Short mmCIF file of C-alpha atoms in Angstrom, two decimals:
data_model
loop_
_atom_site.label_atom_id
_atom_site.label_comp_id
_atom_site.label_asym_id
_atom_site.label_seq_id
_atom_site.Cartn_x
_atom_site.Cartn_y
_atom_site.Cartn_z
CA UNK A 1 91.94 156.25 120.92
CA UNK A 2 89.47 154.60 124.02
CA UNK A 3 89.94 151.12 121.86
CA UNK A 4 93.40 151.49 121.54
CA UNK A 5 93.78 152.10 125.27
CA UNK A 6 91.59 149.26 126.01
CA UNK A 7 93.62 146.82 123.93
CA UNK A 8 96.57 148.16 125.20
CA UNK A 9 95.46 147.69 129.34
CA UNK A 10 94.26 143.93 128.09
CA UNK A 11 97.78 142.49 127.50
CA UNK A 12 99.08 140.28 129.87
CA UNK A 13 101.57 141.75 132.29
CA UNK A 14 104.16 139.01 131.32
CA UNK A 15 104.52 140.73 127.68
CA UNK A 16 105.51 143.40 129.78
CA UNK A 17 109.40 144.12 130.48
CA UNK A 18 110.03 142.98 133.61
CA UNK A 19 111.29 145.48 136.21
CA UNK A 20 113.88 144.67 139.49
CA UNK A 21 112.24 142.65 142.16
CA UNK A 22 109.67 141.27 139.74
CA UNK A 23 109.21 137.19 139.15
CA UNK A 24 111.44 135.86 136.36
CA UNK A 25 110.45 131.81 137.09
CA UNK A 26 108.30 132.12 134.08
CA UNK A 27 106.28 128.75 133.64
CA UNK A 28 106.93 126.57 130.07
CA UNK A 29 105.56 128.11 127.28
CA UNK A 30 106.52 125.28 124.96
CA UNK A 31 103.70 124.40 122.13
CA UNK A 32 102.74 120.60 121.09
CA UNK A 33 104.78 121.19 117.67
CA UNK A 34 107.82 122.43 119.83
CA UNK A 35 107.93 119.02 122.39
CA UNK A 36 107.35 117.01 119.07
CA UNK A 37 110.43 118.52 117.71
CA UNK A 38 112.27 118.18 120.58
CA UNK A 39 111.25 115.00 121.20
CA UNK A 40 112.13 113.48 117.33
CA UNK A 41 115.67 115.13 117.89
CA UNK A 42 116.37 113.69 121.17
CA UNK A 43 115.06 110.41 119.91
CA UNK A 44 116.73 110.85 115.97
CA UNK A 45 119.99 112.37 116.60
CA UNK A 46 121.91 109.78 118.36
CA UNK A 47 121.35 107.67 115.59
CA UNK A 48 122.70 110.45 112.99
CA UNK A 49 126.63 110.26 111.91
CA UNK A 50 129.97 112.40 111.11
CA UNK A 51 131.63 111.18 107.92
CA UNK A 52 135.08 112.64 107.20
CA UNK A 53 136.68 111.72 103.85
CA UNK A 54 140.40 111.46 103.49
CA UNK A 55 142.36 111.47 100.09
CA UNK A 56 145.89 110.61 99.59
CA UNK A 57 148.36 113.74 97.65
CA UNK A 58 151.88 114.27 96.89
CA UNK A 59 153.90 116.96 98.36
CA UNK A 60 155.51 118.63 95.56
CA UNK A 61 158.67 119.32 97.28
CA UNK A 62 158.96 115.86 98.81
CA UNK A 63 156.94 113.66 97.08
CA UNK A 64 155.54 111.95 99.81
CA UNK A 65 151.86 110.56 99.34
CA UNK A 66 150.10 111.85 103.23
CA UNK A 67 146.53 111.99 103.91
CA UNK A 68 144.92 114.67 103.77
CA UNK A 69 141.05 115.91 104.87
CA UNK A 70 138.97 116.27 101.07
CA UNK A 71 135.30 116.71 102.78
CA UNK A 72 133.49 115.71 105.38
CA UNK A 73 129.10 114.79 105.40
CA UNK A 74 126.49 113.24 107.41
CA UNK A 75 125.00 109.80 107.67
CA UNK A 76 122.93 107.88 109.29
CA UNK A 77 122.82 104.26 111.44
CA UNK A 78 120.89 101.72 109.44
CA UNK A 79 121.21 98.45 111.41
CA UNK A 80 123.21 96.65 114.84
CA UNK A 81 125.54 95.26 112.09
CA UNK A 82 127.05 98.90 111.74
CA UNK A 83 125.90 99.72 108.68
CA UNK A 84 126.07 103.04 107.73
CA UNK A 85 123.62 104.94 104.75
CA UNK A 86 125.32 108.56 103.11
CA UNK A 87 125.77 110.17 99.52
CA UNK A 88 128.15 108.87 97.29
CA UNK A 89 129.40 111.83 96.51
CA UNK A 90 130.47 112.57 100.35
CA UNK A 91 132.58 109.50 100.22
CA UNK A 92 133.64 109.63 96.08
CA UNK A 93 137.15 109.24 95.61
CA UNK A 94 137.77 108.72 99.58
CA UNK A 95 140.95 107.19 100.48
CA UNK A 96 139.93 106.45 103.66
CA UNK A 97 136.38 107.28 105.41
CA UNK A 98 135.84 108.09 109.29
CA UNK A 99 132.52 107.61 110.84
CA UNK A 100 132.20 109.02 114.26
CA UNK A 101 129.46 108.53 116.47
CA UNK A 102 127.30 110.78 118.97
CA UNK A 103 129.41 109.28 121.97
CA UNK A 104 132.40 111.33 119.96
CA UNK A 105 134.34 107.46 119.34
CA UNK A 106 135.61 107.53 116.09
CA UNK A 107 135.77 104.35 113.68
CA UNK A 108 137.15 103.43 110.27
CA UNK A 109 134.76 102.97 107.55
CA UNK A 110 134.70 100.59 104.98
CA UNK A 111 132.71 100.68 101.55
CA UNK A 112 130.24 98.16 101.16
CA UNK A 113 128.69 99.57 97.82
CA UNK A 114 127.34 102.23 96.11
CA UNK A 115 124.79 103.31 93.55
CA UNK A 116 126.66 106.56 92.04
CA UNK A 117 123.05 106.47 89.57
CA UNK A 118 120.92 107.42 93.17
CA UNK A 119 123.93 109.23 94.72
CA UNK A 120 123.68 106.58 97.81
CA UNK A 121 126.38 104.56 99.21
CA UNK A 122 126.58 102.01 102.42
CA UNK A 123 129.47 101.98 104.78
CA UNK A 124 130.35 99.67 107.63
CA UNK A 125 131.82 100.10 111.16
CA UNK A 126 132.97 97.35 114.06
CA UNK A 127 131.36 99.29 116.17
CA UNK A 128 129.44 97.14 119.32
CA UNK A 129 125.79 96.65 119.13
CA UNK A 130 125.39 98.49 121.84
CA UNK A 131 126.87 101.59 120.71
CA UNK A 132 124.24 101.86 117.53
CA UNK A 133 120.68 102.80 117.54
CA UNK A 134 119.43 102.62 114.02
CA UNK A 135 116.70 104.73 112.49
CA UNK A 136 113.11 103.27 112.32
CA UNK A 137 112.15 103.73 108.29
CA UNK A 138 109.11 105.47 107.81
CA UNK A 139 107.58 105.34 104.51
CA UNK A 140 107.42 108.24 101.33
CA UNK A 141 104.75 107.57 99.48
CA UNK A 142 101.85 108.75 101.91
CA UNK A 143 103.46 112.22 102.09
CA UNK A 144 102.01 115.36 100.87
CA UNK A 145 102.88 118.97 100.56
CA UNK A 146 102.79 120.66 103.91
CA UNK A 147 104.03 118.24 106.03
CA UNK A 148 106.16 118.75 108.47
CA UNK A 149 109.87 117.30 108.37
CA UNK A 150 112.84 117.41 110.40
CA UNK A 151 116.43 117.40 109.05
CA UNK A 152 119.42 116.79 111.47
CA UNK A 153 122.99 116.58 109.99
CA UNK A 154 126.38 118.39 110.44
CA UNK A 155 126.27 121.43 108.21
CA UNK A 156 130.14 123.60 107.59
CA UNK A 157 131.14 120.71 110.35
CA UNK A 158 129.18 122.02 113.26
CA UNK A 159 128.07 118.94 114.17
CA UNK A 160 124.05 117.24 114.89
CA UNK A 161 122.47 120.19 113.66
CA UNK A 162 118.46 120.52 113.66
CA UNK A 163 116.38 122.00 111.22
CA UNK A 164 113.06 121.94 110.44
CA UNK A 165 110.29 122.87 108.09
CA UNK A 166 107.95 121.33 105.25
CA UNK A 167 107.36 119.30 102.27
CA UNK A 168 107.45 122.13 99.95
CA UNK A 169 107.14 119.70 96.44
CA UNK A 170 107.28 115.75 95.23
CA UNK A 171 108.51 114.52 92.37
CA UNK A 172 111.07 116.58 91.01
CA UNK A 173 114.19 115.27 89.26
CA UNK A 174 117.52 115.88 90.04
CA UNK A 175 121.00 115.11 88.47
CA UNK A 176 123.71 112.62 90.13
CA UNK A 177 127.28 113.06 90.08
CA UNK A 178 127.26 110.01 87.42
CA UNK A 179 124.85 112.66 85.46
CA UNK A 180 122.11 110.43 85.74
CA UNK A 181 118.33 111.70 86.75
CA UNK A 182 117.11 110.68 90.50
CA UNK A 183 113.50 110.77 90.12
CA UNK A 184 110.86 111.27 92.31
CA UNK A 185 113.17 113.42 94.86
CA UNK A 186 111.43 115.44 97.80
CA UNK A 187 112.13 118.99 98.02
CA UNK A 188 112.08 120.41 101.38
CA UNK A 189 112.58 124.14 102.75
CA UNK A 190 114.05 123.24 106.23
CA UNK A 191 117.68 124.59 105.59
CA UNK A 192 120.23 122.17 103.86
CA UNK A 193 123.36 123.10 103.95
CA UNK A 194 126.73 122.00 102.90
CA UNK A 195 127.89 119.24 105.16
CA UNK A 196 124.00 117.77 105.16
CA UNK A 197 124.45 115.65 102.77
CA UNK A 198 123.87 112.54 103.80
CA UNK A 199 121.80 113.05 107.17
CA UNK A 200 118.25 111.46 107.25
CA UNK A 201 115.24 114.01 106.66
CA UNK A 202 112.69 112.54 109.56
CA UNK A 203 109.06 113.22 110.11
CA UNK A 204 107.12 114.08 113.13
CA UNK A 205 107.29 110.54 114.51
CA UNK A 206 110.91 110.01 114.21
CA UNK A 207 110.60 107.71 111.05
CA UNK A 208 113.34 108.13 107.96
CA UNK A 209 111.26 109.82 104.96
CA UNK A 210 114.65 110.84 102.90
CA UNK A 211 118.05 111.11 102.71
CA UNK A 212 119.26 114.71 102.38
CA UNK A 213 121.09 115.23 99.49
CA UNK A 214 121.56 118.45 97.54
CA UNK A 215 120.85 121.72 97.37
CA UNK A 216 119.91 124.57 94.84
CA UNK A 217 121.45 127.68 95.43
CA UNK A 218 123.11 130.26 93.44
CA UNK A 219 125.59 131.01 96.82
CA UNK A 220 126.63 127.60 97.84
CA UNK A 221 124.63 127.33 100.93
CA UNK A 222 120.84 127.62 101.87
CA UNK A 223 118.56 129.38 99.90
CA UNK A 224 115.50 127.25 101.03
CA UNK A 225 115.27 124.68 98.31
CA UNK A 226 117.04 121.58 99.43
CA UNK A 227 115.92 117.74 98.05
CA UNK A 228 116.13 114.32 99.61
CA UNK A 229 115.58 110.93 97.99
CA UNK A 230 112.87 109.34 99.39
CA UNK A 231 113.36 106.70 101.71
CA UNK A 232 110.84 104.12 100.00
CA UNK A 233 113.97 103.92 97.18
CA UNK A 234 116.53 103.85 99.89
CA UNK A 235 114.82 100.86 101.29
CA UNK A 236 114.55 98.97 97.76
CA UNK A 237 118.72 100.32 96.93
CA UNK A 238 120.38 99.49 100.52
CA UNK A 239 119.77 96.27 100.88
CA UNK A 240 121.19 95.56 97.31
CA UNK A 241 124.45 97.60 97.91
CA UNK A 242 124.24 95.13 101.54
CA UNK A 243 123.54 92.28 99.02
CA UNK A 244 126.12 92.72 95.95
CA UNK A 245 127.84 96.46 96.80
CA UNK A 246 126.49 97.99 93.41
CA UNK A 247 122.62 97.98 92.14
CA UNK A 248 121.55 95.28 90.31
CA UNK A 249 118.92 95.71 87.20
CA UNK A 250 117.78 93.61 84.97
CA UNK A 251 119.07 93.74 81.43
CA UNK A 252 117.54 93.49 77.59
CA UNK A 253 120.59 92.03 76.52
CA UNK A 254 121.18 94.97 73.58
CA UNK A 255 123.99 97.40 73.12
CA UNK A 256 122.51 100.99 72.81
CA UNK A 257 123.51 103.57 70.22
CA UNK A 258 124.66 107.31 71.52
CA UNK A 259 121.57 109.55 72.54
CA UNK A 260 122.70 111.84 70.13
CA UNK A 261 121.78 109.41 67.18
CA UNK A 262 118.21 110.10 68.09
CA UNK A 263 118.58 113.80 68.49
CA UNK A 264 120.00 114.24 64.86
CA UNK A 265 117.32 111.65 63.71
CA UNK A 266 114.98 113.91 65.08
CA UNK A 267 113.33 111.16 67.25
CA UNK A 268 112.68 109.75 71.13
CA UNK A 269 113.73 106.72 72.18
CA UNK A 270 116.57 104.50 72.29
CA UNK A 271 118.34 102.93 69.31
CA UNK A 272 119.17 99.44 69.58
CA UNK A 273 122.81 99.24 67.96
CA UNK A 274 123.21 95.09 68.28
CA UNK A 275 121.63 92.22 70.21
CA UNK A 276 123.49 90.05 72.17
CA UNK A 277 123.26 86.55 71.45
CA UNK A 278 120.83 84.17 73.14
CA UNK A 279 119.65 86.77 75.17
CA UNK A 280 115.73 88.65 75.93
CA UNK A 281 115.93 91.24 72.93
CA UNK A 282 117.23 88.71 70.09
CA UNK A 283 114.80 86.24 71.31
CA UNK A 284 112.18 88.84 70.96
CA UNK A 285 113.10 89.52 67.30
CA UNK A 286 114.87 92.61 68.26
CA UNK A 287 116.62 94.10 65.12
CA UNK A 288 119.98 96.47 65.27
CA UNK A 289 121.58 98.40 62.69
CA UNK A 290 122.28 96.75 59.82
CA UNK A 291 123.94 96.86 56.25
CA UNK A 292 121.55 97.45 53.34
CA UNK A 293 122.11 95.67 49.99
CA UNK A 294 123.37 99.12 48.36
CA UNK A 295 126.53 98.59 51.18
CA UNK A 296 124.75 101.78 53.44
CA UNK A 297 123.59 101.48 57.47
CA UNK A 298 120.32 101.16 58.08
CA UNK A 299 118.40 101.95 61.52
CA UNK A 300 117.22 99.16 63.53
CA UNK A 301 114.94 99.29 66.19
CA UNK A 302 114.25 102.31 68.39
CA UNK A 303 112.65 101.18 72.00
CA UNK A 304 110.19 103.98 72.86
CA UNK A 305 108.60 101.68 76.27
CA UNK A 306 108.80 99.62 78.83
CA UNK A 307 105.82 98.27 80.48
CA UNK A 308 103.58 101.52 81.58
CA UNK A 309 107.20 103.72 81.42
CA UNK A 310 107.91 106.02 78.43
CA UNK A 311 111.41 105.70 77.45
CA UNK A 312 112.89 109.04 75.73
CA UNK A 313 116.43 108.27 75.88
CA UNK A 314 119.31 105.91 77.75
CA UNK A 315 118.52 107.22 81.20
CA UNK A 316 114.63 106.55 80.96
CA UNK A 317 115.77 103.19 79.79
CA UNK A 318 118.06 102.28 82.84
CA UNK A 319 115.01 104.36 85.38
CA UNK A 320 112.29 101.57 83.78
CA UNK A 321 114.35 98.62 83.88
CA UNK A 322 115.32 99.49 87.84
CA UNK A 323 111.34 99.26 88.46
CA UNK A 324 111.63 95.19 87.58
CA UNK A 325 113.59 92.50 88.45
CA UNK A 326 114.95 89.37 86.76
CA UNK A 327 112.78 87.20 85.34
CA UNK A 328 109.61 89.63 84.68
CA UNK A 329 107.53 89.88 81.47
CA UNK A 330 106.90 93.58 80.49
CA UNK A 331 105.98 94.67 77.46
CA UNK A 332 108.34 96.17 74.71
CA UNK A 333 107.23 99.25 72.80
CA UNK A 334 109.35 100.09 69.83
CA UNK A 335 109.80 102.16 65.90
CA UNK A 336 110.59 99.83 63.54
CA UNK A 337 110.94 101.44 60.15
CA UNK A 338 109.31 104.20 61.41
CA UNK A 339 106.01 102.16 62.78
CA UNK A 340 104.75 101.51 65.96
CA UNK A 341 105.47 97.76 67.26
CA UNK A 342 104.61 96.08 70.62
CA UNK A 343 105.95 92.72 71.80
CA UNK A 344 106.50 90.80 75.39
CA UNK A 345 109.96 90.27 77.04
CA UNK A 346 111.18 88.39 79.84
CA UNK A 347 113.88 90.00 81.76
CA UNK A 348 116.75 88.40 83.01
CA UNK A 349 119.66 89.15 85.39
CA UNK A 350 122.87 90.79 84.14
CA UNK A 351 125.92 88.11 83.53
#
C-alpha cells in the first residue's frame, strides 16, 4: 500500500484534472513522429486531388440522356503539365471526369490513358502552373515491414483525409477490374477507405511510395488491410500512358490457346495455338497445334518461361513480357511433346 501511495504522489500534477483558477496554457506536447506527420501532410496534401465521375442515363419517363454523379476517388498531381495519376476503376466508364483542386477550383478532366491490367489511369487538367505542386516520387523497393506510411485521400467524400500507419506486408497479389493479377502490391494498415482509391500512400519524407488502391473487407469499408501499387511500377506505367495512353509490351508474335486447355491437359504453361508469320516465335521454330496424318489435333508447344520468370498460365505470360522491352533477347522455356526445350528470342514491339 506505502508503494502504491508513493507512485501515486510521483505523478505529475498536470495528469491531474485541473480545478477553477488553475493554468490551462499547457506547453506543446507534440512528439518527433507527430511534427513529421504533420509536417508530410501540410507539405503532401495540397498536391492530393478530388475526382468525381459522371455517367450519362436515360430517364425512363422522358428519355432524356442527363448526367448524373456514378462515383467519385482521389488522385494525385504528377507534373506542371497537369497531369493527373488515379485508379482506373474510379474513372471506368466515366462520361465525364472532374478534378478539383485544394484551392476548391474545379476543372474538367480528360483521359490520357490507362492500364486497366495495373488498375492506373492518367488524366489531364488546363490548370496554370502555378496552381499545381506535384508529388516528389520516392522509391518502393528499399521498403520493409514496419515502416511508417502516410495515406491522404477523400474517403465517403470527406475530403483530404489523413491516415497513417505501417507497412504491414510486400508482395502480395491482387486482382484488377480487367481480372488480371497486380503483383508485388504493398499492403498497409493505415485505414483505406472507399473514396481512397486513388490518393498517393507517402512516407515519412513526403515521397510517393504507392498508389492506394483497394481494400479487403468483408463490410465495405476499413478493416485494416488496404494495398497500394508501388510507386517504382507507377513510375515505369505513367510515363507510357503520357507516351501512347495504353501500356505497351513487347510481343512473341503467337496466338495463345484458352487457360483451360492446360487445366484439362493437366499441365502449366501456356499453349501456343499458331505463330504469326515473320514474327519472334516462328523465327524461333515455335510450333502450334497442328493436324496429325490420322486427320486428329495435335498439341504444339506449351511456353513454361521467360527469362528468370515462370510462366503458369496467360497472365504470368503478359506479367514477364511487361518486365522487357522491344528488342531484348530472353530466353524461351517450353514442353514440346512433353520434353523440356530452351531456345533464345528477340522481342519486338507490338504492330
Amino acid at each position: 500500500m506505502k508503494r502504491l501511495v508513493a507512485l501515486f504522489l510521483a505523478i505529475p500534477l498536470l495528469a491531474l484534472p485541473t480545478f477553477a483558477g488553475a493554468k490551462t496554457d499547457l506547453p506543446p506536447f507534440s512528439t518527433d513522429d507527430e511534427k513529421n506527420t504533420m509536417q508530410v501532410f501540410n507539405f503532401a496534401s495540397p498536391s492530393v486531388v478530388y475526382v468525381t465521375n459522371e455517367t450519362l442515363v436515360r430517364d425512363r419517363w422522358s428519355l432524356r440522356l442527363h448526367t448524373v454523379p456514378k462515383g467519385a476517388g482521389s488522385g494525385f498531381i504528377w507534373d506542371l503539365q497537369g497531369h493527373i495519376v488515379t485508379n482506373f476503376h474510379v474513372i471506368e466508364g466515366a462520361r465525364k471526369v472532374t478534378i478539383t483542386l485544394q484551392d476548391r477550383t474545379e476543372w474538367p478532366a480528360e483521359l490520357v490513358g490507362s492500364a486497366p491490367e495495373k488498375d492506373l489511369a492518367v488524366l489531364r487538367i488546363k490548370a496554370p502552373p502555378e496552381q499545381l505542386a506535384p508529388l516528389v516520387p520516392g522509391t518502393s523497393s528499399h521498403l520493409s515491414v514496419g515502416r511508417k506510411v502516410l495515406a491522404i485521400g477523400n474517403p465517403f467524400g470527406l475530403d483530404t483525409t489523413l491516415t497513417t500507419g505501417v507497412v504491414s506486408a510486400l508482395g502480395r497479389e491482387i486482382r484488377a477490374a480487367n481480372d488480371r493479377t497486380i503483383r508485388n502490391v504493398i499492403q498497409t494498415d493505415a485505414a483505406i477507405n472507399p473514396g481512397n482509391s486513388g490518393g498517393p500512400l507517402l512516407n515519412s519524407r513526403g515521397e510517393l511510395i504507392g498508389v492506394n488502391t483497394a481494400i479487403y473487407s468483408p463490410s465495405g469499408t476499413s478493416v485494416g488491410i488496404g494495398f497500394a501499387i508501388p510507386v517504382d511500377t507507377v513510375k515505369k506505367i505513367v510515363p507510357e500512358l503520357i507516351a501512347h495512353g495504353r501500356l505497351v509490351r513487347p510481343v512473341l508474335g503467337i496466338e495463345s490457346a484458352p487457360d483451360q486447355w492446360a487445366s484439362r491437359l493437366g499441365f502449366e504453361g501456356v499453349a501456343v495455338l499458331r505463330t504469326a508469320p515473320g514474327m519472334p516465335a516462328e523465327q524461333a521454330g515455335l510450333r502450334g497445334v497442328f493436324r496429325t496424318e490420322g486427320g486428329g489435333w495435335q498439341l504444339g508447344d506449351v511456353i513454361t518461361g521467360i527469362g528468370d520468370e515462370p510462366v503458369r498460365n496467360y497472365d504470368d505470360l503478359l506479367n514477364a513480357l511487361e518486365k522487357h522491352r522491344a528488342g531484348d533477347r530472353v530466353r524461351l522455356d517450353f514442353l514440346r511433346d512433353g520434353q523440356e526445350r530452351r531456345t533464345s528470342i528477340t522481342l519486338v514491339a507490338p504492330e
